[in-house]
């Protein structure tokens, strides 16, 4: 099992990282901590929480084991100096950041009344990993200040709903007539729209996890008829992301799994098992706010 050795000495001038050991070993760089925001954009005059995550095992101590998922850091006495674009506490022009109360190392960034000159803004916090550490680690994350609303809306305090509309099917713009699995039939299903809704909390949004609902809508024309009937189909379940948030897996209530990539304001779903009266297959769906 890999272990994290935190008692390191960094020499920025020499571009070296030094650690003492009593045996020959394999060594590799690994992410131990991360500062992340509940969402990547924030509207002028509104706020967003930044949370420090630990990717180490219990104790956050010397030789603590690496873990497959990161979790909120809870040793708040070892975090200090919250800043915006390098200025302690921020400013009226760039936005301000204040440390949250409680046992989780998090801070809240409040966006200014108008978009700042440096945008996105850099929110940072200093971390002393433990009392024996020789280095202070500065963690930085970013938020883009916009004049329109963010992708995710806070429904109640700490609970978010993120809604994206369906824009393309296998790269084709909507509305789009789906291929017919029976070429001899004149039945037709025309995809007209849909959405993806992510439901999550402050901490889970930072970790890329929560529950979801995916809906697609289409007009169905039966064989031998000229009448179209509007149909709606839904899929729902849980979603979770890997450590660096580069990939997300959706797991439906029926146990089916398919992959996704979440970006700022867009979501791409790969291998979605779509089924209608005339079409069955795994497809790519693109969503945007």
mmCIF file of C-alpha atoms in Angstrom:
data_model
loop_
_atom_site.group_PDB
_atom_site.id
_atom_site.type_symbol
_atom_site.label_atom_id
_atom_site.label_comp_id
_atom_site.label_asym_id
_atom_site.label_seq_id
_atom_site.Cartn_x
_atom_site.Cartn_y
_atom_site.Cartn_z
ATOM 1 C CA UNK A 1 0.000 0.000 0.000
ATOM 2 C CA UNK A 2 1.279 3.476 -0.842
ATOM 3 C CA UNK A 3 2.009 5.765 2.124
ATOM 4 C CA UNK A 4 2.300 9.548 2.182
ATOM 5 C CA UNK A 5 5.524 10.935 3.687
ATOM 6 C CA UNK A 6 4.700 14.500 4.723
ATOM 7 C CA UNK A 7 7.956 15.493 6.461
ATOM 8 C CA UNK A 8 9.569 16.877 3.295
ATOM 9 C CA UNK A 9 11.784 19.897 2.634
ATOM 10 C CA UNK A 10 11.223 21.954 -0.503
ATOM 11 C CA UNK A 11 13.891 24.160 -2.094
ATOM 12 C CA UNK A 12 12.102 26.252 -4.705
ATOM 13 C CA UNK A 13 15.367 27.801 -5.958
ATOM 14 C CA UNK A 14 16.919 24.403 -6.647
ATOM 15 C CA UNK A 15 13.576 22.847 -7.693
ATOM 16 C CA UNK A 16 14.082 19.966 -5.273
ATOM 17 C CA UNK A 17 11.967 18.096 -2.745
ATOM 18 C CA UNK A 18 13.970 16.202 -0.087
ATOM 19 C CA UNK A 19 12.856 13.475 2.323
ATOM 20 C CA UNK A 20 14.792 11.249 4.735
ATOM 21 C CA UNK A 21 14.447 7.468 4.510
ATOM 22 C CA UNK A 22 16.112 4.416 6.066
ATOM 23 C CA UNK A 23 15.622 2.036 3.127
ATOM 24 C CA UNK A 24 15.450 1.831 -0.654
ATOM 25 C CA UNK A 25 11.938 2.572 -1.914
ATOM 26 C CA UNK A 26 9.855 3.548 -4.901
ATOM 27 C CA UNK A 27 8.792 7.198 -4.670
ATOM 28 C CA UNK A 28 6.181 9.172 -6.595
ATOM 29 C CA UNK A 29 4.490 12.559 -6.419
ATOM 30 C CA UNK A 30 0.840 12.307 -5.310
ATOM 31 C CA UNK A 31 -1.873 14.779 -4.456
ATOM 32 C CA UNK A 32 -2.285 15.040 -0.675
ATOM 33 C CA UNK A 33 -4.575 18.077 -0.409
ATOM 34 C CA UNK A 34 -6.823 20.054 -2.703
ATOM 35 C CA UNK A 35 -8.793 23.285 -2.400
ATOM 36 C CA UNK A 36 -11.996 23.120 -4.392
ATOM 37 C CA UNK A 37 -15.133 25.196 -4.793
ATOM 38 C CA UNK A 38 -18.737 24.094 -4.739
ATOM 39 C CA UNK A 39 -19.031 25.457 -8.285
ATOM 40 C CA UNK A 40 -16.707 27.047 -10.820
ATOM 41 C CA UNK A 41 -18.719 30.232 -11.381
ATOM 42 C CA UNK A 42 -20.462 32.740 -9.148
ATOM 43 C CA UNK A 43 -22.743 35.627 -9.991
ATOM 44 C CA UNK A 44 -21.767 39.182 -9.040
ATOM 45 C CA UNK A 45 -22.926 39.974 -5.517
ATOM 46 C CA UNK A 46 -23.315 36.285 -4.579
ATOM 47 C CA UNK A 47 -21.044 33.834 -2.768
ATOM 48 C CA UNK A 48 -19.543 30.353 -3.090
ATOM 49 C CA UNK A 49 -17.837 28.050 -0.574
ATOM 50 C CA UNK A 50 -14.268 26.740 -0.955
ATOM 51 C CA UNK A 51 -13.404 23.546 0.940
ATOM 52 C CA UNK A 52 -10.007 22.023 1.682
ATOM 53 C CA UNK A 53 -9.975 18.293 0.885
ATOM 54 C CA UNK A 54 -7.540 15.707 2.241
ATOM 55 C CA UNK A 55 -6.545 12.757 0.044
ATOM 56 C CA UNK A 56 -4.794 10.977 2.929
ATOM 57 C CA UNK A 57 -5.971 8.331 5.364
ATOM 58 C CA UNK A 58 -6.864 8.809 9.017
ATOM 59 C CA UNK A 59 -4.680 11.146 11.006
ATOM 60 C CA UNK A 60 -3.144 13.269 8.206
ATOM 61 C CA UNK A 61 0.163 12.296 9.831
ATOM 62 C CA UNK A 62 3.608 11.088 8.816
ATOM 63 C CA UNK A 63 3.270 7.987 6.601
ATOM 64 C CA UNK A 64 -0.515 8.357 6.419
ATOM 65 C CA UNK A 65 -1.941 6.075 3.707
ATOM 66 C CA UNK A 66 -3.247 7.459 0.431
ATOM 67 C CA UNK A 67 -6.961 6.871 -0.124
ATOM 68 C CA UNK A 68 -8.992 6.474 -3.359
ATOM 69 C CA UNK A 69 -11.263 9.434 -2.620
ATOM 70 C CA UNK A 70 -10.691 12.807 -0.971
ATOM 71 C CA UNK A 71 -12.708 14.084 1.982
ATOM 72 C CA UNK A 72 -13.108 17.450 3.737
ATOM 73 C CA UNK A 73 -10.131 18.329 5.937
ATOM 74 C CA UNK A 74 -11.119 18.718 9.594
ATOM 75 C CA UNK A 75 -7.964 20.039 11.332
ATOM 76 C CA UNK A 76 -8.866 23.720 11.080
ATOM 77 C CA UNK A 77 -6.078 24.970 13.458
ATOM 78 C CA UNK A 78 -3.565 24.149 10.694
ATOM 79 C CA UNK A 79 -5.238 26.379 8.061
ATOM 80 C CA UNK A 80 -4.744 30.133 7.899
ATOM 81 C CA UNK A 81 -4.294 33.193 5.666
ATOM 82 C CA UNK A 82 -7.329 33.008 3.372
ATOM 83 C CA UNK A 83 -6.727 35.374 0.446
ATOM 84 C CA UNK A 84 -8.129 36.523 -2.923
ATOM 85 C CA UNK A 85 -5.609 37.123 -5.724
ATOM 86 C CA UNK A 86 -2.874 37.180 -3.058
ATOM 87 C CA UNK A 87 -4.527 39.859 -0.875
ATOM 88 C CA UNK A 88 -5.340 38.737 2.671
ATOM 89 C CA UNK A 89 -9.117 38.551 3.008
ATOM 90 C CA UNK A 90 -9.573 40.001 -0.490
ATOM 91 C CA UNK A 91 -10.916 43.443 -1.372
ATOM 92 C CA UNK A 92 -14.081 45.208 -2.442
ATOM 93 C CA UNK A 93 -12.937 45.199 -6.082
ATOM 94 C CA UNK A 94 -11.806 41.543 -6.257
ATOM 95 C CA UNK A 95 -14.243 40.040 -3.743
ATOM 96 C CA UNK A 96 -13.646 38.923 -0.178
ATOM 97 C CA UNK A 97 -13.101 35.565 1.524
ATOM 98 C CA UNK A 98 -13.793 34.672 5.159
ATOM 99 C CA UNK A 99 -13.053 31.486 7.039
ATOM 100 C CA UNK A 100 -16.160 29.461 7.918
ATOM 101 C CA UNK A 101 -16.928 28.444 11.478
ATOM 102 C CA UNK A 102 -16.904 24.769 12.483
ATOM 103 C CA UNK A 103 -14.522 21.832 12.254
ATOM 104 C CA UNK A 104 -14.102 21.760 8.454
ATOM 105 C CA UNK A 105 -11.430 23.862 6.770
ATOM 106 C CA UNK A 106 -13.579 25.947 4.431
ATOM 107 C CA UNK A 107 -14.034 29.582 3.506
ATOM 108 C CA UNK A 108 -16.714 31.580 1.711
ATOM 109 C CA UNK A 109 -15.872 33.860 -1.211
ATOM 110 C CA UNK A 110 -18.232 36.800 -1.753
ATOM 111 C CA UNK A 111 -18.107 38.178 -5.290
ATOM 112 C CA UNK A 112 -17.941 41.970 -5.817
ATOM 113 C CA UNK A 113 -20.805 44.053 -7.203
ATOM 114 C CA UNK A 114 -19.245 43.987 -10.686
ATOM 115 C CA UNK A 115 -16.837 41.663 -12.499
ATOM 116 C CA UNK A 116 -13.252 42.149 -11.245
ATOM 117 C CA UNK A 117 -10.337 43.103 -13.452
ATOM 118 C CA UNK A 118 -8.641 39.761 -12.800
ATOM 119 C CA UNK A 119 -11.185 37.079 -13.624
ATOM 120 C CA UNK A 120 -11.335 34.240 -12.671
ATOM 121 C CA UNK A 121 -10.184 35.154 -9.183
ATOM 122 C CA UNK A 122 -7.718 32.993 -7.239
ATOM 123 C CA UNK A 123 -8.826 32.022 -3.743
ATOM 124 C CA UNK A 124 -6.039 30.588 -1.564
ATOM 125 C CA UNK A 125 -5.390 29.241 1.922
ATOM 126 C CA UNK A 126 -2.183 28.207 3.704
ATOM 127 C CA UNK A 127 -1.947 24.763 5.289
ATOM 128 C CA UNK A 128 0.571 23.393 7.785
ATOM 129 C CA UNK A 129 -0.018 19.637 7.288
ATOM 130 C CA UNK A 130 0.969 18.748 10.894
ATOM 131 C CA UNK A 131 2.996 20.049 13.793
ATOM 132 C CA UNK A 132 6.203 18.395 12.520
ATOM 133 C CA UNK A 133 5.967 19.669 8.944
ATOM 134 C CA UNK A 134 8.723 21.933 7.658
ATOM 135 C CA UNK A 135 6.670 23.518 4.864
ATOM 136 C CA UNK A 136 3.595 25.636 4.584
ATOM 137 C CA UNK A 137 1.498 24.508 1.628
ATOM 138 C CA UNK A 138 -0.469 27.172 -0.235
ATOM 139 C CA UNK A 139 -3.538 25.756 -1.960
ATOM 140 C CA UNK A 140 -5.265 27.727 -4.721
ATOM 141 C CA UNK A 141 -8.611 27.335 -6.502
ATOM 142 C CA UNK A 142 -10.455 29.596 -8.921
ATOM 143 C CA UNK A 143 -13.928 31.054 -9.410
ATOM 144 C CA UNK A 144 -15.156 32.984 -12.435
ATOM 145 C CA UNK A 145 -17.362 35.949 -11.605
ATOM 146 C CA UNK A 146 -20.229 36.267 -14.093
ATOM 147 C CA UNK A 147 -23.111 38.644 -14.629
ATOM 148 C CA UNK A 148 -25.567 35.814 -15.290
ATOM 149 C CA UNK A 149 -26.616 33.033 -12.956
ATOM 150 C CA UNK A 150 -24.396 30.045 -12.110
ATOM 151 C CA UNK A 151 -25.028 26.487 -13.283
ATOM 152 C CA UNK A 152 -25.956 25.397 -9.762
ATOM 153 C CA UNK A 153 -28.690 27.007 -7.683
ATOM 154 C CA UNK A 154 -28.759 26.807 -3.898
ATOM 155 C CA UNK A 155 -32.249 25.510 -3.053
ATOM 156 C CA UNK A 156 -31.829 25.572 0.717
ATOM 157 C CA UNK A 157 -28.673 26.351 2.681
ATOM 158 C CA UNK A 158 -25.983 23.845 1.682
ATOM 159 C CA UNK A 159 -28.162 21.988 -0.878
ATOM 160 C CA UNK A 160 -27.774 22.605 -4.637
ATOM 161 C CA UNK A 161 -29.613 21.795 -7.841
ATOM 162 C CA UNK A 162 -27.621 21.966 -11.087
ATOM 163 C CA UNK A 163 -29.682 21.858 -14.296
ATOM 164 C CA UNK A 164 -28.321 21.413 -17.849
ATOM 165 C CA UNK A 165 -30.405 21.268 -21.021
ATOM 166 C CA UNK A 166 -29.888 18.605 -23.692
ATOM 167 C CA UNK A 167 -28.234 20.151 -26.753
ATOM 168 C CA UNK A 168 -26.968 17.355 -29.031
ATOM 169 C CA UNK A 169 -27.409 13.611 -29.685
ATOM 170 C CA UNK A 170 -24.231 11.902 -30.987
ATOM 171 C CA UNK A 171 -23.084 15.345 -32.094
ATOM 172 C CA UNK A 172 -26.350 16.167 -33.920
ATOM 173 C CA UNK A 173 -28.354 19.250 -32.973
ATOM 174 C CA UNK A 174 -31.957 18.922 -31.816
ATOM 175 C CA UNK A 175 -34.617 18.259 -32.919
ATOM 176 C CA UNK A 176 -33.216 15.065 -34.451
ATOM 177 C CA UNK A 177 -34.941 12.052 -35.990
ATOM 178 C CA UNK A 178 -33.520 8.898 -34.406
ATOM 179 C CA UNK A 179 -32.418 5.983 -36.616
ATOM 180 C CA UNK A 180 -35.111 3.338 -36.966
ATOM 181 C CA UNK A 181 -34.067 -0.164 -35.885
ATOM 182 C CA UNK A 182 -36.577 -1.486 -38.453
ATOM 183 C CA UNK A 183 -35.680 0.208 -41.765
ATOM 184 C CA UNK A 184 -38.839 -1.157 -43.429
ATOM 185 C CA UNK A 185 -41.125 0.676 -40.971
ATOM 186 C CA UNK A 186 -42.316 4.251 -41.424
ATOM 187 C CA UNK A 187 -42.574 4.750 -37.659
ATOM 188 C CA UNK A 188 -40.519 7.688 -36.444
ATOM 189 C CA UNK A 189 -39.138 9.017 -33.167
ATOM 190 C CA UNK A 190 -37.869 12.591 -33.209
ATOM 191 C CA UNK A 191 -35.781 13.686 -30.202
ATOM 192 C CA UNK A 192 -36.868 17.188 -29.179
ATOM 193 C CA UNK A 193 -35.143 17.974 -25.871
ATOM 194 C CA UNK A 194 -34.380 17.004 -22.310
ATOM 195 C CA UNK A 195 -32.277 17.908 -19.310
ATOM 196 C CA UNK A 196 -29.819 16.604 -16.730
ATOM 197 C CA UNK A 197 -30.354 17.610 -13.102
ATOM 198 C CA UNK A 198 -27.701 17.049 -10.431
ATOM 199 C CA UNK A 199 -28.761 17.225 -6.795
ATOM 200 C CA UNK A 200 -25.990 17.628 -4.245
ATOM 201 C CA UNK A 201 -24.657 19.379 -1.145
ATOM 202 C CA UNK A 202 -21.775 21.779 -0.540
ATOM 203 C CA UNK A 203 -19.275 19.036 0.266
ATOM 204 C CA UNK A 204 -20.558 16.509 -2.292
ATOM 205 C CA UNK A 205 -20.519 19.109 -5.066
ATOM 206 C CA UNK A 206 -16.851 19.732 -4.336
ATOM 207 C CA UNK A 207 -16.260 15.966 -4.486
ATOM 208 C CA UNK A 208 -18.281 15.539 -7.701
ATOM 209 C CA UNK A 209 -20.983 13.290 -6.252
ATOM 210 C CA UNK A 210 -24.705 13.261 -5.518
ATOM 211 C CA UNK A 211 -27.924 12.090 -7.158
ATOM 212 C CA UNK A 212 -29.160 12.788 -10.668
ATOM 213 C CA UNK A 213 -32.175 12.757 -12.965
ATOM 214 C CA UNK A 214 -31.747 12.542 -16.746
ATOM 215 C CA UNK A 215 -34.787 13.162 -18.942
ATOM 216 C CA UNK A 216 -35.209 13.068 -22.705
ATOM 217 C CA UNK A 217 -38.314 13.959 -24.713
ATOM 218 C CA UNK A 218 -39.346 12.877 -28.187
ATOM 219 C CA UNK A 219 -42.300 12.857 -30.584
ATOM 220 C CA UNK A 220 -43.379 9.351 -31.607
ATOM 221 C CA UNK A 221 -45.201 8.698 -34.883
ATOM 222 C CA UNK A 222 -46.506 5.115 -35.035
ATOM 223 C CA UNK A 223 -46.228 3.097 -38.233
ATOM 224 C CA UNK A 224 -48.983 3.881 -40.730
ATOM 225 C CA UNK A 225 -50.089 7.003 -38.860
ATOM 226 C CA UNK A 226 -49.554 10.731 -39.296
ATOM 227 C CA UNK A 227 -50.314 11.527 -35.649
ATOM 228 C CA UNK A 228 -47.383 12.318 -33.348
ATOM 229 C CA UNK A 229 -47.496 11.597 -29.622
ATOM 230 C CA UNK A 230 -45.144 13.423 -27.251
ATOM 231 C CA UNK A 231 -43.249 11.051 -24.939
ATOM 232 C CA UNK A 232 -41.009 11.633 -21.910
ATOM 233 C CA UNK A 233 -38.559 9.125 -20.422
ATOM 234 C CA UNK A 234 -36.438 9.435 -17.294
ATOM 235 C CA UNK A 235 -33.394 7.848 -15.733
ATOM 236 C CA UNK A 236 -32.251 8.497 -12.162
ATOM 237 C CA UNK A 237 -29.677 7.321 -9.653
ATOM 238 C CA UNK A 238 -26.344 8.314 -8.105
ATOM 239 C CA UNK A 239 -23.176 9.802 -9.584
ATOM 240 C CA UNK A 240 -19.597 9.950 -8.345
ATOM 241 C CA UNK A 241 -16.251 11.227 -9.635
ATOM 242 C CA UNK A 242 -12.637 10.112 -9.419
ATOM 243 C CA UNK A 243 -10.062 11.958 -7.314
ATOM 244 C CA UNK A 244 -9.117 14.627 -9.877
ATOM 245 C CA UNK A 245 -12.741 15.070 -11.059
ATOM 246 C CA UNK A 246 -11.694 14.205 -14.627
ATOM 247 C CA UNK A 247 -14.313 11.455 -14.988
ATOM 248 C CA UNK A 248 -17.747 10.850 -13.485
ATOM 249 C CA UNK A 249 -19.776 7.638 -13.361
ATOM 250 C CA UNK A 250 -23.573 7.614 -13.337
ATOM 251 C CA UNK A 251 -25.242 4.562 -11.770
ATOM 252 C CA UNK A 252 -28.978 4.272 -12.394
ATOM 253 C CA UNK A 253 -31.410 2.764 -9.892
ATOM 254 C CA UNK A 254 -31.495 -0.317 -12.143
ATOM 255 C CA UNK A 255 -27.722 -0.746 -11.769
ATOM 256 C CA UNK A 256 -26.698 0.414 -15.260
ATOM 257 C CA UNK A 257 -23.498 2.473 -15.392
ATOM 258 C CA UNK A 258 -22.298 5.023 -17.925
ATOM 259 C CA UNK A 259 -19.514 7.592 -17.939
ATOM 260 C CA UNK A 260 -19.540 11.362 -18.088
ATOM 261 C CA UNK A 261 -17.316 14.422 -18.143
ATOM 262 C CA UNK A 262 -18.406 17.477 -16.133
ATOM 263 C CA UNK A 263 -17.044 20.841 -17.256
ATOM 264 C CA UNK A 264 -17.819 24.410 -16.299
ATOM 265 C CA UNK A 265 -21.340 24.818 -17.675
ATOM 266 C CA UNK A 266 -21.384 21.630 -19.812
ATOM 267 C CA UNK A 267 -21.792 17.881 -19.295
ATOM 268 C CA UNK A 268 -21.019 15.110 -21.794
ATOM 269 C CA UNK A 269 -22.583 11.702 -21.121
ATOM 270 C CA UNK A 270 -21.063 8.737 -22.947
ATOM 271 C CA UNK A 271 -22.683 5.368 -23.501
ATOM 272 C CA UNK A 272 -26.157 6.361 -22.307
ATOM 273 C CA UNK A 273 -28.537 3.408 -22.945
ATOM 274 C CA UNK A 274 -31.338 5.171 -24.838
ATOM 275 C CA UNK A 275 -34.460 3.293 -25.789
ATOM 276 C CA UNK A 276 -37.590 4.427 -27.638
ATOM 277 C CA UNK A 277 -40.213 2.645 -29.744
ATOM 278 C CA UNK A 278 -38.002 2.775 -32.836
ATOM 279 C CA UNK A 279 -34.462 3.053 -31.451
ATOM 280 C CA UNK A 280 -32.214 1.196 -28.994
ATOM 281 C CA UNK A 281 -28.529 1.893 -28.439
ATOM 282 C CA UNK A 282 -25.781 3.501 -26.390
ATOM 283 C CA UNK A 283 -25.389 7.160 -27.336
ATOM 284 C CA UNK A 284 -23.509 10.323 -26.448
ATOM 285 C CA UNK A 285 -25.565 13.179 -25.013
ATOM 286 C CA UNK A 286 -24.273 16.731 -24.593
ATOM 287 C CA UNK A 287 -25.826 19.093 -22.066
ATOM 288 C CA UNK A 288 -25.228 22.788 -21.418
ATOM 289 C CA UNK A 289 -26.615 25.274 -18.939
#
